[in-house]
Amino acid sequence: MSKVKSLLSTRMGFFGLASILFWLKTYLVYQVEFNLGVSGAIQQFILLINPIAFTVILFSIALYFKKTKRAYIALFVVMAIASMILYFNVMFYREFSDFLTMNILLGSNNVSGAVVSSTVAMMRPWDIFYWLDFIILLTAILYKKKSPIKMDSRPLRKRYAVATTILGVALFAGNLALAESNRPQLLVRTFDRNYIVKYLGLNFFTAYDAFQTAQNNHVKASADESNLVDIVDFAKENDAAPNPEYFGEAKGRNVIVIAMESVQQFLIDYELEDENGEKHEVMPFVNSLFHDESSYSFDNFYHQVGQGKSSDAEILGENSLYGLPQGSAFQTLGSTNTFHAAPNILHQEAGYTSAAFHGNVGSFWNRNDTYQQFGYDYFFDSAFYDVSGDNSLEYGLKDKLFFDESVQYLEQLPQPFYTKFITVTNHFPYPLDEQNAGFPTANTDDETINQYFATANYADQAIEEFFNYLKASGLYDNSIIMLYGDHYGISNMRNPHLASLLGEDQDEWGDFQNTQMQKVPMIIHVPGAKNGQVSHKTSGQVDMLPTMMHLLGLETKDYLFMGQDMLSEEHDDTIPFRNGNVITDDYSFIGQSIYDNNTGEEIQDTLSEEELAKLNQIQEDARKELGFSDDLMMMDLLRFYTPESFSNVERNDYIYSDQLKYLENDPLRSKSLIEMNGGQSTTDLYKTDAPELSDDTTEPAKDSEGNTDNKDQNSSEEMDTSEATE
């Protein structure tokens, strides 16, 4: 015991004790307060060790002070600041299931006011334990006579302080390497703050967020209206005049957008042959929509997402802008940027109410913040659904249950409304539990590919059930329904294993075939229309918003869109990809190669200098378009540009977790389906064969405000490869 007292009475010993106590306290908070979606022994180990490195680095600051009092004061100041950051995050997480960011701390978010006003209410009796280490150590130093621990008056050599800092850096490097092995490209492809905390720790997240905020603010501070000149000129020249045949065809109708997770174009009309030689149509209902006389469908429609995956698809589809060259625009810029997004445009130009529906946590891809900036009135995330037990898979609520539980909120929205439903069941690695199994699996040497068709079939059934409800409730005839694939489902490295199922030679598979596989379905279903068609023109997700607006009878010429109306006779067939590749009707520009789309052969060596120069200009124009979009996003240039009779978003006075009482008191509620139905709910019109509901044991219980009793907001559990994001 005397040796322990002697050790703790040295600066290094006291520093070590403070570090150990803070590490253990942080780990306790992780387990008790935060819901980080940890699974498996490796993630548990990473969670255990991730507080150590930054604790050592931060606390080592005190070791650089030679004078005794200054050294101990510095340690307690650092410890107090670190403890406050930890505790403030605890309180914030209790209310918002998310972590504090610099934007919130600096007051640029309406959430900051809610935090201050409800601080006392968020406190708990056991919170004293989160300050106990600080109190005990401070007491031990202040009460010198009774304390077994004494201040060490001997100056500490600088090399010990440096060595301690280096140790912390080395520990962090090891932590990062281990995290990268379990979650590749963790920092490059950040899509949930929970993941950074889970893998690298809360202190690292705080520093990382501060750095990103400062970096973004610096870029924005250097921008002004002059940066818009070339972009405005491009947008005006790029705008494609609407086709009079279709302009306003869906004027005044509700808009329902369905993001079909990981659905690729090759699934359209595809039949999977089972082991007995019998063929099974994978997506029969979506196929029927694709070819319906009331549908405008596109079979050369490409996803254009980058590292932001599903969130990039939302940027493209609702803003007609591209995602960022690296990372996710939702995560990096979504909390503060100005957007001219579909929800706000339709609200201001045509009085639409807007809502997004998603059976995963709202923090995923930073949707809670970004949807506020988009102008969404309401966002129903996993907090509004029963996601417990067998109801969910890795990335959220199963699609059949998701649509079934969504209609209780959909029927309350004032019409006309703009809604978006984000499905998740057809998500890598495409697991499907036994009670939902039934569709045959493929027989390749890749298990991911084998499962893909079964989950796609499940998604198809869920969409059909939702359409049946729309028809039964009366919403169908007064709506326009847009369905699109958000991104690829089978990655390039797996595509050769898929070749035989597509009638292709695996040995002949290459870059051209991989690029063709980036096609996803695009269906605009307008009930009652008789002039539907399957268009073969080359188009992409950036074209979705202008097309929708023209169908609704809204002009696009005053907006800074990168895309064009796909139904316009002036539509340009040049489609840039985020990786620099470009597709047109006739050519594919892939890396340094140019391919003929009809033959799939490289042709750059057969072209004349004049032909090559013309095609190179197409590539250059595409890169310029990407650059304009990047400038708009990174410099937040839309804050300097406001179309006539339009105003930028004013964030809601409420947070989405409190939205139900606002929905119930919406001044336009009389225009909702439920009120137009005499106050009678239409939820009983929804028919599903979901086995989870067969005995009615998993129906979510609602409180007086309609909230589900189950508030399980588990973060989606990520997989081991780069495919595992929405």
PDB file of C-alpha atoms in Angstrom, residues 300-536:
ATOM      1  CA  ASN A 300     -30.962   3.739 -69.653  1.00  0.00           C
ATOM      2  CA  PHE A 301     -31.211   5.615 -66.379  1.00  0.00           C
ATOM      3  CA  TYR A 302     -28.038   5.652 -64.248  1.00  0.00           C
ATOM      4  CA  HIS A 303     -27.399   6.216 -60.588  1.00  0.00           C
ATOM      5  CA  GLN A 304     -24.738   8.901 -60.095  1.00  0.00           C
ATOM      6  CA  VAL A 305     -23.867   8.487 -56.443  1.00  0.00           C
ATOM      7  CA  GLY A 306     -20.417   8.688 -54.904  1.00  0.00           C
ATOM      8  CA  GLN A 307     -19.292   7.743 -51.434  1.00  0.00           C
ATOM      9  CA  GLY A 308     -22.509   9.133 -49.978  1.00  0.00           C
ATOM     10  CA  LYS A 309     -24.489   6.272 -51.536  1.00  0.00           C
ATOM     11  CA  SER A 310     -28.204   6.653 -50.651  1.00  0.00           C
ATOM     12  CA  SER A 311     -27.693  10.159 -49.294  1.00  0.00           C
ATOM     13  CA  ASP A 312     -26.071  11.179 -52.589  1.00  0.00           C
ATOM     14  CA  ALA A 313     -29.116   9.802 -54.396  1.00  0.00           C
ATOM     15  CA  GLU A 314     -31.260  12.132 -52.288  1.00  0.00           C
ATOM     16  CA  ILE A 315     -29.026  15.118 -53.088  1.00  0.00           C
ATOM     17  CA  LEU A 316     -29.289  14.258 -56.780  1.00  0.00           C
ATOM     18  CA  GLY A 317     -32.995  13.479 -56.837  1.00  0.00           C
ATOM     19  CA  GLU A 318     -34.248  16.329 -54.664  1.00  0.00           C
ATOM     20  CA  ASN A 319     -31.763  19.099 -55.501  1.00  0.00           C
ATOM     21  CA  SER A 320     -30.509  18.258 -58.994  1.00  0.00           C
ATOM     22  CA  LEU A 321     -26.963  18.597 -57.664  1.00  0.00           C
ATOM     23  CA  TYR A 322     -24.209  16.030 -57.270  1.00  0.00           C
ATOM     24  CA  GLY A 323     -22.805  14.580 -54.092  1.00  0.00           C
ATOM     25  CA  LEU A 324     -19.264  15.474 -53.070  1.00  0.00           C
ATOM     26  CA  PRO A 325     -16.050  14.042 -54.568  1.00  0.00           C
ATOM     27  CA  GLN A 326     -15.290  12.486 -51.185  1.00  0.00           C
ATOM     28  CA  GLY A 327     -17.575  11.686 -48.291  1.00  0.00           C
ATOM     29  CA  SER A 328     -21.236  12.496 -47.866  1.00  0.00           C
ATOM     30  CA  ALA A 329     -22.707  15.949 -48.446  1.00  0.00           C
ATOM     31  CA  PHE A 330     -25.428  15.075 -45.936  1.00  0.00           C
ATOM     32  CA  GLN A 331     -22.844  14.423 -43.259  1.00  0.00           C
ATOM     33  CA  THR A 332     -20.402  17.211 -44.138  1.00  0.00           C
ATOM     34  CA  LEU A 333     -22.695  20.047 -45.189  1.00  0.00           C
ATOM     35  CA  GLY A 334     -26.250  18.980 -44.421  1.00  0.00           C
ATOM     36  CA  SER A 335     -26.552  20.728 -41.065  1.00  0.00           C
ATOM     37  CA  THR A 336     -25.793  24.240 -42.306  1.00  0.00           C
ATOM     38  CA  ASN A 337     -25.943  24.543 -46.094  1.00  0.00           C
ATOM     39  CA  THR A 338     -28.684  26.319 -47.999  1.00  0.00           C
ATOM     40  CA  PHE A 339     -30.566  24.022 -50.376  1.00  0.00           C
ATOM     41  CA  HIS A 340     -33.188  24.564 -53.027  1.00  0.00           C
ATOM     42  CA  ALA A 341     -34.704  21.138 -52.495  1.00  0.00           C
ATOM     43  CA  ALA A 342     -37.960  19.583 -53.628  1.00  0.00           C
ATOM     44  CA  PRO A 343     -39.794  19.900 -50.267  1.00  0.00           C
ATOM     45  CA  ASN A 344     -39.232  23.649 -50.026  1.00  0.00           C
ATOM     46  CA  ILE A 345     -39.759  24.312 -53.727  1.00  0.00           C
ATOM     47  CA  LEU A 346     -43.096  22.497 -53.780  1.00  0.00           C
ATOM     48  CA  HIS A 347     -44.166  24.139 -50.529  1.00  0.00           C
ATOM     49  CA  GLN A 348     -43.503  27.658 -51.768  1.00  0.00           C
ATOM     50  CA  GLU A 349     -44.637  27.231 -55.354  1.00  0.00           C
ATOM     51  CA  ALA A 350     -47.664  25.007 -54.830  1.00  0.00           C
ATOM     52  CA  GLY A 351     -48.460  24.762 -51.097  1.00  0.00           C
ATOM     53  CA  TYR A 352     -47.269  21.196 -50.563  1.00  0.00           C
ATOM     54  CA  THR A 353     -46.773  19.565 -47.160  1.00  0.00           C
ATOM     55  CA  SER A 354     -43.692  17.342 -47.039  1.00  0.00           C
ATOM     56  CA  ALA A 355     -42.676  14.253 -45.098  1.00  0.00           C
ATOM     57  CA  ALA A 356     -39.948  11.617 -45.261  1.00  0.00           C
ATOM     58  CA  PHE A 357     -40.337   8.059 -43.980  1.00  0.00           C
ATOM     59  CA  HIS A 358     -37.449   5.766 -43.051  1.00  0.00           C
ATOM     60  CA  GLY A 359     -37.282   2.755 -40.750  1.00  0.00           C
ATOM     61  CA  ASN A 360     -33.743   3.502 -39.580  1.00  0.00           C
ATOM     62  CA  VAL A 361     -32.397   6.030 -37.080  1.00  0.00           C
ATOM     63  CA  GLY A 362     -32.607   9.688 -38.039  1.00  0.00           C
ATOM     64  CA  SER A 363     -28.913  10.220 -37.357  1.00  0.00           C
ATOM     65  CA  PHE A 364     -27.959   7.867 -40.187  1.00  0.00           C
ATOM     66  CA  TRP A 365     -26.478  10.036 -42.947  1.00  0.00           C
ATOM     67  CA  ASN A 366     -27.314  13.012 -40.702  1.00  0.00           C
ATOM     68  CA  ARG A 367     -30.862  12.994 -42.041  1.00  0.00           C
ATOM     69  CA  ASN A 368     -32.323  14.735 -38.983  1.00  0.00           C
ATOM     70  CA  ASP A 369     -30.371  17.897 -39.747  1.00  0.00           C
ATOM     71  CA  THR A 370     -30.288  17.695 -43.534  1.00  0.00           C
ATOM     72  CA  TYR A 371     -34.035  17.215 -43.866  1.00  0.00           C
ATOM     73  CA  GLN A 372     -34.550  20.388 -41.854  1.00  0.00           C
ATOM     74  CA  GLN A 373     -32.337  22.213 -44.344  1.00  0.00           C
ATOM     75  CA  PHE A 374     -34.236  20.642 -47.251  1.00  0.00           C
ATOM     76  CA  GLY A 375     -37.475  22.011 -45.820  1.00  0.00           C
ATOM     77  CA  TYR A 376     -39.175  18.778 -44.789  1.00  0.00           C
ATOM     78  CA  ASP A 377     -42.111  19.484 -42.505  1.00  0.00           C
ATOM     79  CA  TYR A 378     -42.024  16.005 -40.992  1.00  0.00           C
ATOM     80  CA  PHE A 379     -39.593  13.100 -40.768  1.00  0.00           C
ATOM     81  CA  PHE A 380     -40.702   9.726 -39.441  1.00  0.00           C
ATOM     82  CA  ASP A 381     -37.630   7.701 -38.528  1.00  0.00           C
ATOM     83  CA  SER A 382     -37.300   4.502 -36.483  1.00  0.00           C
ATOM     84  CA  ALA A 383     -38.527   6.302 -33.342  1.00  0.00           C
ATOM     85  CA  PHE A 384     -42.023   6.265 -34.858  1.00  0.00           C
ATOM     86  CA  TYR A 385     -42.042   2.555 -35.694  1.00  0.00           C
ATOM     87  CA  ASP A 386     -41.886  -0.717 -33.817  1.00  0.00           C
ATOM     88  CA  VAL A 387     -38.396  -1.847 -34.797  1.00  0.00           C
ATOM     89  CA  SER A 388     -38.014  -4.380 -32.016  1.00  0.00           C
ATOM     90  CA  GLY A 389     -37.096  -8.045 -32.345  1.00  0.00           C
ATOM     91  CA  ASP A 390     -37.853  -9.765 -35.640  1.00  0.00           C
ATOM     92  CA  ASN A 391     -39.361  -6.610 -37.132  1.00  0.00           C
ATOM     93  CA  SER A 392     -35.961  -5.325 -38.225  1.00  0.00           C
ATOM     94  CA  LEU A 393     -32.894  -6.460 -40.108  1.00  0.00           C
ATOM     95  CA  GLU A 394     -29.444  -4.853 -40.167  1.00  0.00           C
ATOM     96  CA  TYR A 395     -30.497  -1.538 -41.676  1.00  0.00           C
ATOM     97  CA  GLY A 396     -33.906  -0.991 -40.170  1.00  0.00           C
ATOM     98  CA  LEU A 397     -37.544  -1.995 -40.307  1.00  0.00           C
ATOM     99  CA  LYS A 398     -38.544  -4.619 -42.871  1.00  0.00           C
ATOM    100  CA  ASP A 399     -40.260  -3.093 -45.881  1.00  0.00           C
ATOM    101  CA  LYS A 400     -43.685  -4.707 -45.453  1.00  0.00           C
ATOM    102  CA  LEU A 401     -43.894  -3.544 -41.853  1.00  0.00           C
ATOM    103  CA  PHE A 402     -42.447  -0.161 -42.807  1.00  0.00           C
ATOM    104  CA  PHE A 403     -45.160   0.647 -45.333  1.00  0.00           C
ATOM    105  CA  ASP A 404     -47.859  -0.821 -43.091  1.00  0.00           C
ATOM    106  CA  GLU A 405     -46.890   1.360 -40.124  1.00  0.00           C
ATOM    107  CA  SER A 406     -46.308   4.459 -42.280  1.00  0.00           C
ATOM    108  CA  VAL A 407     -49.895   4.908 -43.422  1.00  0.00           C
ATOM    109  CA  GLN A 408     -51.024   6.016 -39.940  1.00  0.00           C
ATOM    110  CA  TYR A 409     -48.896   9.124 -40.495  1.00  0.00           C
ATOM    111  CA  LEU A 410     -49.457   9.445 -44.239  1.00  0.00           C
ATOM    112  CA  GLU A 411     -53.218   9.757 -43.799  1.00  0.00           C
ATOM    113  CA  GLN A 412     -52.708  12.747 -41.479  1.00  0.00           C
ATOM    114  CA  LEU A 413     -50.688  14.829 -43.953  1.00  0.00           C
ATOM    115  CA  PRO A 414     -52.482  17.814 -45.500  1.00  0.00           C
ATOM    116  CA  GLN A 415     -52.823  17.459 -49.261  1.00  0.00           C
ATOM    117  CA  PRO A 416     -51.221  18.013 -51.634  1.00  0.00           C
ATOM    118  CA  PHE A 417     -48.191  16.385 -50.081  1.00  0.00           C
ATOM    119  CA  TYR A 418     -44.692  15.477 -51.169  1.00  0.00           C
ATOM    120  CA  THR A 419     -43.508  12.282 -49.497  1.00  0.00           C
ATOM    121  CA  LYS A 420     -40.456  10.068 -49.705  1.00  0.00           C
ATOM    122  CA  PHE A 421     -40.270   6.454 -48.550  1.00  0.00           C
ATOM    123  CA  ILE A 422     -36.811   4.921 -48.134  1.00  0.00           C
ATOM    124  CA  THR A 423     -36.840   1.126 -48.149  1.00  0.00           C
ATOM    125  CA  VAL A 424     -34.050  -0.960 -46.599  1.00  0.00           C
ATOM    126  CA  THR A 425     -34.722  -4.708 -46.782  1.00  0.00           C
ATOM    127  CA  ASN A 426     -32.980  -5.180 -50.137  1.00  0.00           C
ATOM    128  CA  HIS A 427     -29.703  -4.070 -48.589  1.00  0.00           C
ATOM    129  CA  PHE A 428     -26.289  -5.696 -48.669  1.00  0.00           C
ATOM    130  CA  PRO A 429     -25.613  -8.458 -47.643  1.00  0.00           C
ATOM    131  CA  TYR A 430     -29.295  -9.241 -48.413  1.00  0.00           C
ATOM    132  CA  PRO A 431     -30.282 -11.318 -45.397  1.00  0.00           C
ATOM    133  CA  LEU A 432     -33.845 -12.553 -45.095  1.00  0.00           C
ATOM    134  CA  ASP A 433     -35.114 -14.497 -42.117  1.00  0.00           C
ATOM    135  CA  GLU A 434     -36.738 -17.892 -42.492  1.00  0.00           C
ATOM    136  CA  GLN A 435     -40.300 -16.681 -41.958  1.00  0.00           C
ATOM    137  CA  ASN A 436     -40.005 -14.367 -44.982  1.00  0.00           C
ATOM    138  CA  ALA A 437     -38.060 -16.800 -47.149  1.00  0.00           C
ATOM    139  CA  GLY A 438     -39.702 -18.594 -50.043  1.00  0.00           C
ATOM    140  CA  PHE A 439     -38.314 -17.084 -53.207  1.00  0.00           C
ATOM    141  CA  PRO A 440     -35.505 -19.229 -54.637  1.00  0.00           C
ATOM    142  CA  THR A 441     -31.899 -18.149 -54.302  1.00  0.00           C
ATOM    143  CA  ALA A 442     -29.412 -18.104 -57.155  1.00  0.00           C
ATOM    144  CA  ASN A 443     -26.727 -20.724 -57.517  1.00  0.00           C
ATOM    145  CA  THR A 444     -23.416 -18.913 -57.918  1.00  0.00           C
ATOM    146  CA  ASP A 445     -20.192 -19.083 -55.939  1.00  0.00           C
ATOM    147  CA  ASP A 446     -21.072 -15.741 -54.306  1.00  0.00           C
ATOM    148  CA  GLU A 447     -23.570 -15.955 -51.447  1.00  0.00           C
ATOM    149  CA  THR A 448     -24.326 -12.228 -51.616  1.00  0.00           C
ATOM    150  CA  ILE A 449     -25.485 -12.551 -55.221  1.00  0.00           C
ATOM    151  CA  ASN A 450     -27.471 -15.660 -54.375  1.00  0.00           C
ATOM    152  CA  GLN A 451     -29.501 -13.815 -51.712  1.00  0.00           C
ATOM    153  CA  TYR A 452     -29.980 -10.615 -53.734  1.00  0.00           C
ATOM    154  CA  PHE A 453     -32.918 -11.889 -55.776  1.00  0.00           C
ATOM    155  CA  ALA A 454     -34.902 -13.058 -52.746  1.00  0.00           C
ATOM    156  CA  THR A 455     -34.709  -9.718 -50.931  1.00  0.00           C
ATOM    157  CA  ALA A 456     -35.537  -7.865 -54.158  1.00  0.00           C
ATOM    158  CA  ASN A 457     -38.632 -10.039 -54.502  1.00  0.00           C
ATOM    159  CA  TYR A 458     -39.600  -9.219 -50.905  1.00  0.00           C
ATOM    160  CA  ALA A 459     -39.242  -5.488 -51.651  1.00  0.00           C
ATOM    161  CA  ASP A 460     -41.434  -5.931 -54.730  1.00  0.00           C
ATOM    162  CA  GLN A 461     -44.180  -7.534 -52.628  1.00  0.00           C
ATOM    163  CA  ALA A 462     -43.978  -4.700 -50.089  1.00  0.00           C
ATOM    164  CA  ILE A 463     -44.341  -2.064 -52.810  1.00  0.00           C
ATOM    165  CA  GLU A 464     -47.353  -3.880 -54.255  1.00  0.00           C
ATOM    166  CA  GLU A 465     -49.042  -3.950 -50.844  1.00  0.00           C
ATOM    167  CA  PHE A 466     -48.464  -0.209 -50.517  1.00  0.00           C
ATOM    168  CA  PHE A 467     -49.966   0.436 -53.964  1.00  0.00           C
ATOM    169  CA  ASN A 468     -52.993  -1.651 -53.013  1.00  0.00           C
ATOM    170  CA  TYR A 469     -53.495   0.613 -50.007  1.00  0.00           C
ATOM    171  CA  LEU A 470     -53.138   3.748 -52.120  1.00  0.00           C
ATOM    172  CA  LYS A 471     -55.888   2.471 -54.393  1.00  0.00           C
ATOM    173  CA  ALA A 472     -58.164   1.357 -51.551  1.00  0.00           C
ATOM    174  CA  SER A 473     -57.783   4.650 -49.675  1.00  0.00           C
ATOM    175  CA  GLY A 474     -58.387   6.854 -52.706  1.00  0.00           C
ATOM    176  CA  LEU A 475     -54.929   8.431 -52.701  1.00  0.00           C
ATOM    177  CA  TYR A 476     -53.810   6.619 -55.842  1.00  0.00           C
ATOM    178  CA  ASP A 477     -55.847   8.533 -58.421  1.00  0.00           C
ATOM    179  CA  ASN A 478     -54.729  11.909 -57.090  1.00  0.00           C
ATOM    180  CA  SER A 479     -51.030  11.092 -56.851  1.00  0.00           C
ATOM    181  CA  ILE A 480     -47.925  10.724 -58.936  1.00  0.00           C
ATOM    182  CA  ILE A 481     -45.650   7.901 -57.771  1.00  0.00           C
ATOM    183  CA  MET A 482     -41.941   7.960 -58.586  1.00  0.00           C
ATOM    184  CA  LEU A 483     -39.845   4.844 -58.006  1.00  0.00           C
ATOM    185  CA  TYR A 484     -36.092   4.766 -58.465  1.00  0.00           C
ATOM    186  CA  GLY A 485     -33.140   2.549 -57.629  1.00  0.00           C
ATOM    187  CA  ASP A 486     -30.829   4.480 -55.345  1.00  0.00           C
ATOM    188  CA  HIS A 487     -27.534   2.788 -56.305  1.00  0.00           C
ATOM    189  CA  TYR A 488     -25.989  -0.517 -57.337  1.00  0.00           C
ATOM    190  CA  GLY A 489     -26.713  -3.621 -55.306  1.00  0.00           C
ATOM    191  CA  ILE A 490     -23.971  -5.854 -56.682  1.00  0.00           C
ATOM    192  CA  SER A 491     -20.526  -4.251 -56.613  1.00  0.00           C
ATOM    193  CA  ASN A 492     -18.027  -4.254 -59.474  1.00  0.00           C
ATOM    194  CA  MET A 493     -15.861  -6.858 -57.784  1.00  0.00           C
ATOM    195  CA  ARG A 494     -18.839  -9.237 -57.621  1.00  0.00           C
ATOM    196  CA  ASN A 495     -20.237  -8.529 -61.085  1.00  0.00           C
ATOM    197  CA  PRO A 496     -18.173 -11.211 -62.874  1.00  0.00           C
ATOM    198  CA  HIS A 497     -19.815 -13.830 -60.640  1.00  0.00           C
ATOM    199  CA  LEU A 498     -23.180 -12.508 -61.820  1.00  0.00           C
ATOM    200  CA  ALA A 499     -22.249 -12.749 -65.503  1.00  0.00           C
ATOM    201  CA  SER A 500     -23.542 -16.279 -66.101  1.00  0.00           C
ATOM    202  CA  LEU A 501     -26.987 -15.341 -64.759  1.00  0.00           C
ATOM    203  CA  LEU A 502     -27.140 -12.519 -67.292  1.00  0.00           C
ATOM    204  CA  GLY A 503     -26.023 -14.666 -70.206  1.00  0.00           C
ATOM    205  CA  GLU A 504     -22.580 -13.052 -70.257  1.00  0.00           C
ATOM    206  CA  ASP A 505     -19.108 -14.571 -70.300  1.00  0.00           C
ATOM    207  CA  GLN A 506     -17.313 -14.042 -66.992  1.00  0.00           C
ATOM    208  CA  ASP A 507     -13.934 -14.029 -68.749  1.00  0.00           C
ATOM    209  CA  GLU A 508     -15.075 -11.220 -71.049  1.00  0.00           C
ATOM    210  CA  TRP A 509     -16.374  -9.046 -68.233  1.00  0.00           C
ATOM    211  CA  GLY A 510     -14.610  -5.697 -67.915  1.00  0.00           C
ATOM    212  CA  ASP A 511     -14.937  -1.978 -67.246  1.00  0.00           C
ATOM    213  CA  PHE A 512     -17.558  -1.441 -69.936  1.00  0.00           C
ATOM    214  CA  GLN A 513     -19.843  -4.109 -68.478  1.00  0.00           C
ATOM    215  CA  ASN A 514     -19.332  -2.739 -64.962  1.00  0.00           C
ATOM    216  CA  THR A 515     -20.391   0.706 -66.125  1.00  0.00           C
ATOM    217  CA  GLN A 516     -23.504  -0.641 -67.828  1.00  0.00           C
ATOM    218  CA  MET A 517     -24.410  -2.297 -64.536  1.00  0.00           C
ATOM    219  CA  GLN A 518     -24.830   1.142 -62.949  1.00  0.00           C
ATOM    220  CA  LYS A 519     -28.264   1.415 -64.530  1.00  0.00           C
ATOM    221  CA  VAL A 520     -31.140   1.552 -62.057  1.00  0.00           C
ATOM    222  CA  PRO A 521     -34.913   1.634 -62.635  1.00  0.00           C
ATOM    223  CA  MET A 522     -36.694   4.953 -62.969  1.00  0.00           C
ATOM    224  CA  ILE A 523     -40.487   4.882 -63.103  1.00  0.00           C
ATOM    225  CA  ILE A 524     -42.814   7.880 -62.988  1.00  0.00           C
ATOM    226  CA  HIS A 525     -46.318   6.491 -62.594  1.00  0.00           C
ATOM    227  CA  VAL A 526     -49.145   8.918 -63.333  1.00  0.00           C
ATOM    228  CA  PRO A 527     -52.487   7.153 -62.765  1.00  0.00           C
ATOM    229  CA  GLY A 528     -54.899   7.882 -65.577  1.00  0.00           C
ATOM    230  CA  ALA A 529     -52.244   8.803 -68.133  1.00  0.00           C
ATOM    231  CA  LYS A 530     -52.550   6.938 -71.436  1.00  0.00           C
ATOM    232  CA  ASN A 531     -49.362   7.994 -73.203  1.00  0.00           C
ATOM    233  CA  GLY A 532     -46.834   6.172 -71.045  1.00  0.00           C
ATOM    234  CA  GLN A 533     -43.639   4.934 -72.612  1.00  0.00           C
ATOM    235  CA  VAL A 534     -40.330   3.222 -71.960  1.00  0.00           C
ATOM    236  CA  SER A 535     -37.694   5.753 -72.938  1.00  0.00           C
ATOM    237  CA  HIS A 536     -34.280   4.553 -74.099  1.00  0.00           C
TER     238      HIS A 536
END
